[in-house]
Short mmCIF file of C-alpha atoms and ligand atoms in Angstrom, two decimals:
data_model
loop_
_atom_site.label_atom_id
_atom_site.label_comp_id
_atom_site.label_asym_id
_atom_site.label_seq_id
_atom_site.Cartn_x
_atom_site.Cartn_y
_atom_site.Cartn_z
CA UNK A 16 -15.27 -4.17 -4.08
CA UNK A 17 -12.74 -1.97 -6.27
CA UNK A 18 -9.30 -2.21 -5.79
CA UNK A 19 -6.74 -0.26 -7.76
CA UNK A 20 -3.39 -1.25 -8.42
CA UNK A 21 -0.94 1.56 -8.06
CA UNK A 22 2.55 1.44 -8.77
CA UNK A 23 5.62 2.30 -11.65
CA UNK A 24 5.82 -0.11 -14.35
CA UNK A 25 7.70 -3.41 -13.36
CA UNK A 26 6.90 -3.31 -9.40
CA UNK A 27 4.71 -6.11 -9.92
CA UNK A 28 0.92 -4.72 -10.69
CA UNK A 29 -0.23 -7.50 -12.31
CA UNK A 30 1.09 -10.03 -10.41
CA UNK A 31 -0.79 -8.79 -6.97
CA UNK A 32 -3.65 -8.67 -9.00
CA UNK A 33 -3.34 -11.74 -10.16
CA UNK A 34 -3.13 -13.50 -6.68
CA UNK A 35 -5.78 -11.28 -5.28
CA UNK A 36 -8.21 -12.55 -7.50
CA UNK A 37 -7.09 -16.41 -7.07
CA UNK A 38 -8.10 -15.55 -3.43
CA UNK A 39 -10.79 -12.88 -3.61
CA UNK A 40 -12.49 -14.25 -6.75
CA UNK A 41 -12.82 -10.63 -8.02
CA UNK A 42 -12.17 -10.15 -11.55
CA UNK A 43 -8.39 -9.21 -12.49
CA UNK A 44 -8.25 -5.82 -15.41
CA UNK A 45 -5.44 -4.69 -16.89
CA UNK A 46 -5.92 -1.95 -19.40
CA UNK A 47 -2.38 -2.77 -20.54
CA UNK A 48 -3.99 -6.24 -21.47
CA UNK A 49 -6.72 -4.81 -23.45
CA UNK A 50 -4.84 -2.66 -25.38
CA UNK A 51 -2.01 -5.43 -25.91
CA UNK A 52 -4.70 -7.89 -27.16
CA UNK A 53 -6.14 -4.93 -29.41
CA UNK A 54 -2.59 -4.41 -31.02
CA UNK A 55 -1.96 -8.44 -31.60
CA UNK A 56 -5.89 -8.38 -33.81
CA UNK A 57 -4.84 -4.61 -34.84
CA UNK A 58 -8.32 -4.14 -34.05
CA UNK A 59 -9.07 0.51 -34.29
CA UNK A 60 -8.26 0.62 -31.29
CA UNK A 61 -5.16 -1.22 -31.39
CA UNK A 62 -3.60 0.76 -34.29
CA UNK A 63 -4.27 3.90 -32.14
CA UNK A 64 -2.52 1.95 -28.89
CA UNK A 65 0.49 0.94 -30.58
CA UNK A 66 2.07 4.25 -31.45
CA UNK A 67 1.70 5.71 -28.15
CA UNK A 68 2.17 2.74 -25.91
CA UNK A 69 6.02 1.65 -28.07
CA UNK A 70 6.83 5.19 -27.10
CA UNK A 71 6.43 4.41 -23.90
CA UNK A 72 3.70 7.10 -23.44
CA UNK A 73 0.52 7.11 -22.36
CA UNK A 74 -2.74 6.36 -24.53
CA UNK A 75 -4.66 9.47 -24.39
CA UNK A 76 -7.23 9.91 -21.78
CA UNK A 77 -10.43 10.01 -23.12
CA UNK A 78 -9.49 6.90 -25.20
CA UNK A 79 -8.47 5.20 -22.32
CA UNK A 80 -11.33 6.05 -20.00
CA UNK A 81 -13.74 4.63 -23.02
CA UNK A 82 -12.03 1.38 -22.64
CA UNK A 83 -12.83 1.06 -19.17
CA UNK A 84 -15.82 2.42 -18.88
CA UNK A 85 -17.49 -0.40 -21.54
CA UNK A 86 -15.54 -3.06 -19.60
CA UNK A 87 -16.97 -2.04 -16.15
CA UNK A 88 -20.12 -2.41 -17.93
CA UNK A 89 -19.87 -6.24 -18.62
CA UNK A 90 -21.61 -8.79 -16.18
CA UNK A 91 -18.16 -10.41 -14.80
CA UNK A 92 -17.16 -7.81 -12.67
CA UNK A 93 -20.67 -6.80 -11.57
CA UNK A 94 -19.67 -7.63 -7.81
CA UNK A 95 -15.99 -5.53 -8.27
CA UNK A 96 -12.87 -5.55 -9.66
CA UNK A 97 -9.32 -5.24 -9.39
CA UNK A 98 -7.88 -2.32 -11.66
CA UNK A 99 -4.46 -3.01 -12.55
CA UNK A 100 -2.75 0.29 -14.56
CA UNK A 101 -5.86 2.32 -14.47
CA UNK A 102 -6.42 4.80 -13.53
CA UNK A 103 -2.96 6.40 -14.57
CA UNK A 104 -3.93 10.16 -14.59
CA UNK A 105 -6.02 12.56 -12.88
CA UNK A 106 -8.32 12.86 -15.45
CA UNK A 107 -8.76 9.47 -15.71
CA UNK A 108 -9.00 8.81 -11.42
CA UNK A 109 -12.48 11.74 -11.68
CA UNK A 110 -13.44 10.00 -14.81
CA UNK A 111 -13.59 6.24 -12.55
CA UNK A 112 -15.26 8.52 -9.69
CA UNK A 113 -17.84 9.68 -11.48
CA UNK A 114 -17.98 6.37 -13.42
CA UNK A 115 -18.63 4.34 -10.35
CA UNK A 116 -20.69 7.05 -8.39
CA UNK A 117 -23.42 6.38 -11.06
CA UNK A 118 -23.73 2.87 -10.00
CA UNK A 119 -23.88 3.44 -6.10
CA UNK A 120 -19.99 1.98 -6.01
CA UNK A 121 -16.77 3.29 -4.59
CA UNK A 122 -13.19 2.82 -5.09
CA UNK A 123 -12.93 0.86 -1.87
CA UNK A 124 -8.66 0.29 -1.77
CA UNK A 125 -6.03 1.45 -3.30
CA UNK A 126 -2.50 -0.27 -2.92
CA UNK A 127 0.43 1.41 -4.18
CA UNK A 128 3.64 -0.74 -4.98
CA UNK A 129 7.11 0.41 -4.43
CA UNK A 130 10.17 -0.96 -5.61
CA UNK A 131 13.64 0.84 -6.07
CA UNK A 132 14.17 1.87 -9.81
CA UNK A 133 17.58 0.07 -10.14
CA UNK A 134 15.54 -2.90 -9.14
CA UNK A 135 12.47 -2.05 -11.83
CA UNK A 136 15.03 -1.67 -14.99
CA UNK A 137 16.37 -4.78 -14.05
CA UNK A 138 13.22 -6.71 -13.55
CA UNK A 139 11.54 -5.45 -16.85
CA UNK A 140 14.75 -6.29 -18.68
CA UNK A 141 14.29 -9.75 -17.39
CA UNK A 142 10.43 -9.98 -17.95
CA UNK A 143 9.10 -12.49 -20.68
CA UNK A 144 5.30 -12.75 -21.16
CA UNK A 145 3.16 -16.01 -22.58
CA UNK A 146 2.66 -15.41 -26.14
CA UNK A 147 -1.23 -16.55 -25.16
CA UNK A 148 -3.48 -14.09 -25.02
CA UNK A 149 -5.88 -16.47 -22.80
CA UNK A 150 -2.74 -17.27 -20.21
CA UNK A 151 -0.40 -14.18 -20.12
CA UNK A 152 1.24 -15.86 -17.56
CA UNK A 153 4.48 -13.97 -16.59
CA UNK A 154 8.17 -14.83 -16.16
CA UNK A 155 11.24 -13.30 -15.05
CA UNK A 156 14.56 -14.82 -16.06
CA UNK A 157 16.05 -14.75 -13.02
CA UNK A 158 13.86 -14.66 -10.07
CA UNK A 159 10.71 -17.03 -11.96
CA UNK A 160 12.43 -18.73 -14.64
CA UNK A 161 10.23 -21.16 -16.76
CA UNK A 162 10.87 -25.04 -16.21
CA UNK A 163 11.68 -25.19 -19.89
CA UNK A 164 13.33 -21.98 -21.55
CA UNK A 165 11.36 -20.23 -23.80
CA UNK A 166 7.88 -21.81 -23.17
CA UNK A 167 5.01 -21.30 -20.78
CA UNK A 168 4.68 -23.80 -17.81
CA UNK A 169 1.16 -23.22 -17.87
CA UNK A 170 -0.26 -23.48 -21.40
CA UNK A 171 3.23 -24.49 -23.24
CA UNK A 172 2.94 -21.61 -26.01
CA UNK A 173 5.60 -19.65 -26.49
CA UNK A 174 7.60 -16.85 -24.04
CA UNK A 175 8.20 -13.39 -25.57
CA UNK A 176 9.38 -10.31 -24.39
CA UNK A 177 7.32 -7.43 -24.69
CA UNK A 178 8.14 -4.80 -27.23
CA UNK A 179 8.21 -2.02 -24.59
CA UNK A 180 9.97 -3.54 -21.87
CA UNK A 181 13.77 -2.46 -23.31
CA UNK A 182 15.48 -0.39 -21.28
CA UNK A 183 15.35 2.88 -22.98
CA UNK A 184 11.71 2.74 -23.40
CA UNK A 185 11.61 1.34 -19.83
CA UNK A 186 12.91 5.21 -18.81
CA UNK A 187 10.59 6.70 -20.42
CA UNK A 188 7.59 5.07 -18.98
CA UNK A 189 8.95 5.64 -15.79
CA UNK A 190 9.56 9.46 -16.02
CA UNK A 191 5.74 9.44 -17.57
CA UNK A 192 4.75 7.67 -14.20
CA UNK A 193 6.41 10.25 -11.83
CA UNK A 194 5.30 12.78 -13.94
CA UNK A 195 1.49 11.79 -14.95
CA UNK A 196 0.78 9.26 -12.10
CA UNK A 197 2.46 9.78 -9.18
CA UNK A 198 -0.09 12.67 -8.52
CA UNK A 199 -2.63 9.82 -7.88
CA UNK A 200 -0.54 9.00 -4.97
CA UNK A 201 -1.94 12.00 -3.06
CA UNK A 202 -5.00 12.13 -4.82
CA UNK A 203 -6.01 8.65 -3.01
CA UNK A 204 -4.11 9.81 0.15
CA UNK A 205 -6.40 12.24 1.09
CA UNK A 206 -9.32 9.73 0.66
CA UNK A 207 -7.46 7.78 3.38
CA UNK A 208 -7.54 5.18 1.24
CA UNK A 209 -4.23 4.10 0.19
CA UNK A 210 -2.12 0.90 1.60
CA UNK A 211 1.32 1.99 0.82
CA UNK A 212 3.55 -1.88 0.04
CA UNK A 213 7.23 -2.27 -0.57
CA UNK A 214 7.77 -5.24 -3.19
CA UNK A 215 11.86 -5.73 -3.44
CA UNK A 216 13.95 -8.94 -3.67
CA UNK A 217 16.73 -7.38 -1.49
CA UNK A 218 14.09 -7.12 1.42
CA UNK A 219 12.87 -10.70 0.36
CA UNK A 220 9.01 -9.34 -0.26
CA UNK A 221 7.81 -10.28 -3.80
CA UNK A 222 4.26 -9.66 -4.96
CA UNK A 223 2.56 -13.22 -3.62
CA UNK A 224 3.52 -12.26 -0.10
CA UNK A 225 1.93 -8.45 -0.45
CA UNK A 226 -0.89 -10.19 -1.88
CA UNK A 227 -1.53 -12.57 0.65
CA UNK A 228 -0.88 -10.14 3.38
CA UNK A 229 -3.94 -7.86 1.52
CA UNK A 230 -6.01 -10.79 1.06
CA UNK A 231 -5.91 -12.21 4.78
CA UNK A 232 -6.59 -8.15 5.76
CA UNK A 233 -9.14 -7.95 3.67
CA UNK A 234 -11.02 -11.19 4.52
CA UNK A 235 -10.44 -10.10 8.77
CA UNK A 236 -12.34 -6.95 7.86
CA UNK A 237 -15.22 -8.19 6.41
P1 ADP B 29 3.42 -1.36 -17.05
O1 ADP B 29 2.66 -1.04 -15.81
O2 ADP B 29 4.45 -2.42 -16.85
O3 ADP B 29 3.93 -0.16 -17.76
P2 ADP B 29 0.94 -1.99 -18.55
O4 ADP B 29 0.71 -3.31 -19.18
O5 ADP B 29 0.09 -1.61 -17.39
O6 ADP B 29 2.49 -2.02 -18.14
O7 ADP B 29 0.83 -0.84 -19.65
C1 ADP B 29 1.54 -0.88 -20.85
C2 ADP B 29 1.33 0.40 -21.63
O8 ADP B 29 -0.05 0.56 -21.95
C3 ADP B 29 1.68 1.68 -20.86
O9 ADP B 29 3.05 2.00 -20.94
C4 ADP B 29 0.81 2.71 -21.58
O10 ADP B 29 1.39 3.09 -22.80
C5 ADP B 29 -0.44 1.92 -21.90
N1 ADP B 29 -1.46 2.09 -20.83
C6 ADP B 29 -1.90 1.14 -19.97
N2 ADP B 29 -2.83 1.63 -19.12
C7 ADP B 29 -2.98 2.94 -19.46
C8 ADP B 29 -3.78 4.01 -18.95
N3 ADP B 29 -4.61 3.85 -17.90
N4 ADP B 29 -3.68 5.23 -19.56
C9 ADP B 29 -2.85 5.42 -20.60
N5 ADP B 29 -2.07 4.47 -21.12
C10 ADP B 29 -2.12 3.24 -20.56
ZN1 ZN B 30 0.85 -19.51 -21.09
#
């Protein structure tokens, strides 16, 4: 099964992914990730990243659609995936198509997360990320604090904040997503395939419960 994550930066991607595939047992990919792991061993591919994504703007396309393509390649996620910030254009949505098309598969869901922007900037202002590459576990200062400030319940290595989630780079990433992204929205819309989810503290509905509520549909329907 492939599930894409959908969403602006900061409505909580990652962490629906995350819980879907605690409960699914389908393998979590974040290109973010990827490229954020490529930067920290300033691997090519890395040094190419990092001027584009501390901008705030998009990797380019065809560099992008490489990465995935050699990771849907890879044995773990033979039986699906869950693609969390991918794709993030056009181009790259046909590129998946035809990329999964050759191997008999389907995108099979697509959930699209929605959170008011006020709410976003705040969030991703908040947000502090393990240090570990093998535990990225996330935290937000307010709302999921860490037991002991500054280090990761999990793993106990050391919280920091991304470079790119400040808030002027925060608006830029944002105007890239309504202006690059968004178009996916309808893209998936007319495939009938998208499963539209509001994730807001003032409503009380944070990413576990949207996860669990996909999860349980999921599991009904097969
Ligand atoms: P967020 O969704 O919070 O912005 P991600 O971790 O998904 O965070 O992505 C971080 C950055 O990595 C993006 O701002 C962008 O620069 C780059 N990036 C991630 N996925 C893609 C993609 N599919 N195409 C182009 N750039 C990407
Ligand atoms: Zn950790």
């Amino acid at each position: 099964m492939i599930i894409i994550m959908l969403g602006a930066p900061g409505t909580g991607k990652g962490t629906v992914a995350d819980v879907l595939e605690g409960k699914l047992g389908i393998k979590h990919i974040s290109t973010g990730d990827i490229f954020r792991k490529n930067i920290k061993e300033k691997t090519k591919l890395g040094i190419i990243a990092q001027q584009y994504i501390n901008e705030g703007n998009l990797v380019p396309d065809d560099v992008t659609i490489d990465v995935i393509k050699e990771r849907l390649e890879e044995p773990d996620v033979a039986d699906g995936a869950i693609l969390d910030g991918f794709p993030r254009t056009v181009k790259q949505a046909e590129a998946l198509d035809k990329m999964l098309q050759e191997k008999g598969k389907q995108v099979d869901l697509v959930i699209e997360l929605m959170t008011p922007d006020d709410e976003i900037i705040e969030r991703i202002v908040q947000r502090r990320v393990c240090s570990n590459q093998d535990c990225k576990a996330v935290y937000n200062l307010v709302l999921h604090p860490p037991k002991v400030e500054g280090i990761c319940d999990k793993c106990g290595s050391k919280l920091i904040k991304r470079k790119d989630d400040t808030e002027e780079i925060v608006k830029e990433r944002l105007k890239n997503y309504f202006e690059l992204t968004s178009p996916l929205i309808e893209y998936y819309e007319k495939q009938g395939k998208i499963d539209k989810e509001t994730v807001s503290v003032r409503i009380n509905r944070l990413g576990e419960d949207v996860a669990k509520d996909v999860a349980n549909r999921i599991k009904n329907n097969s």
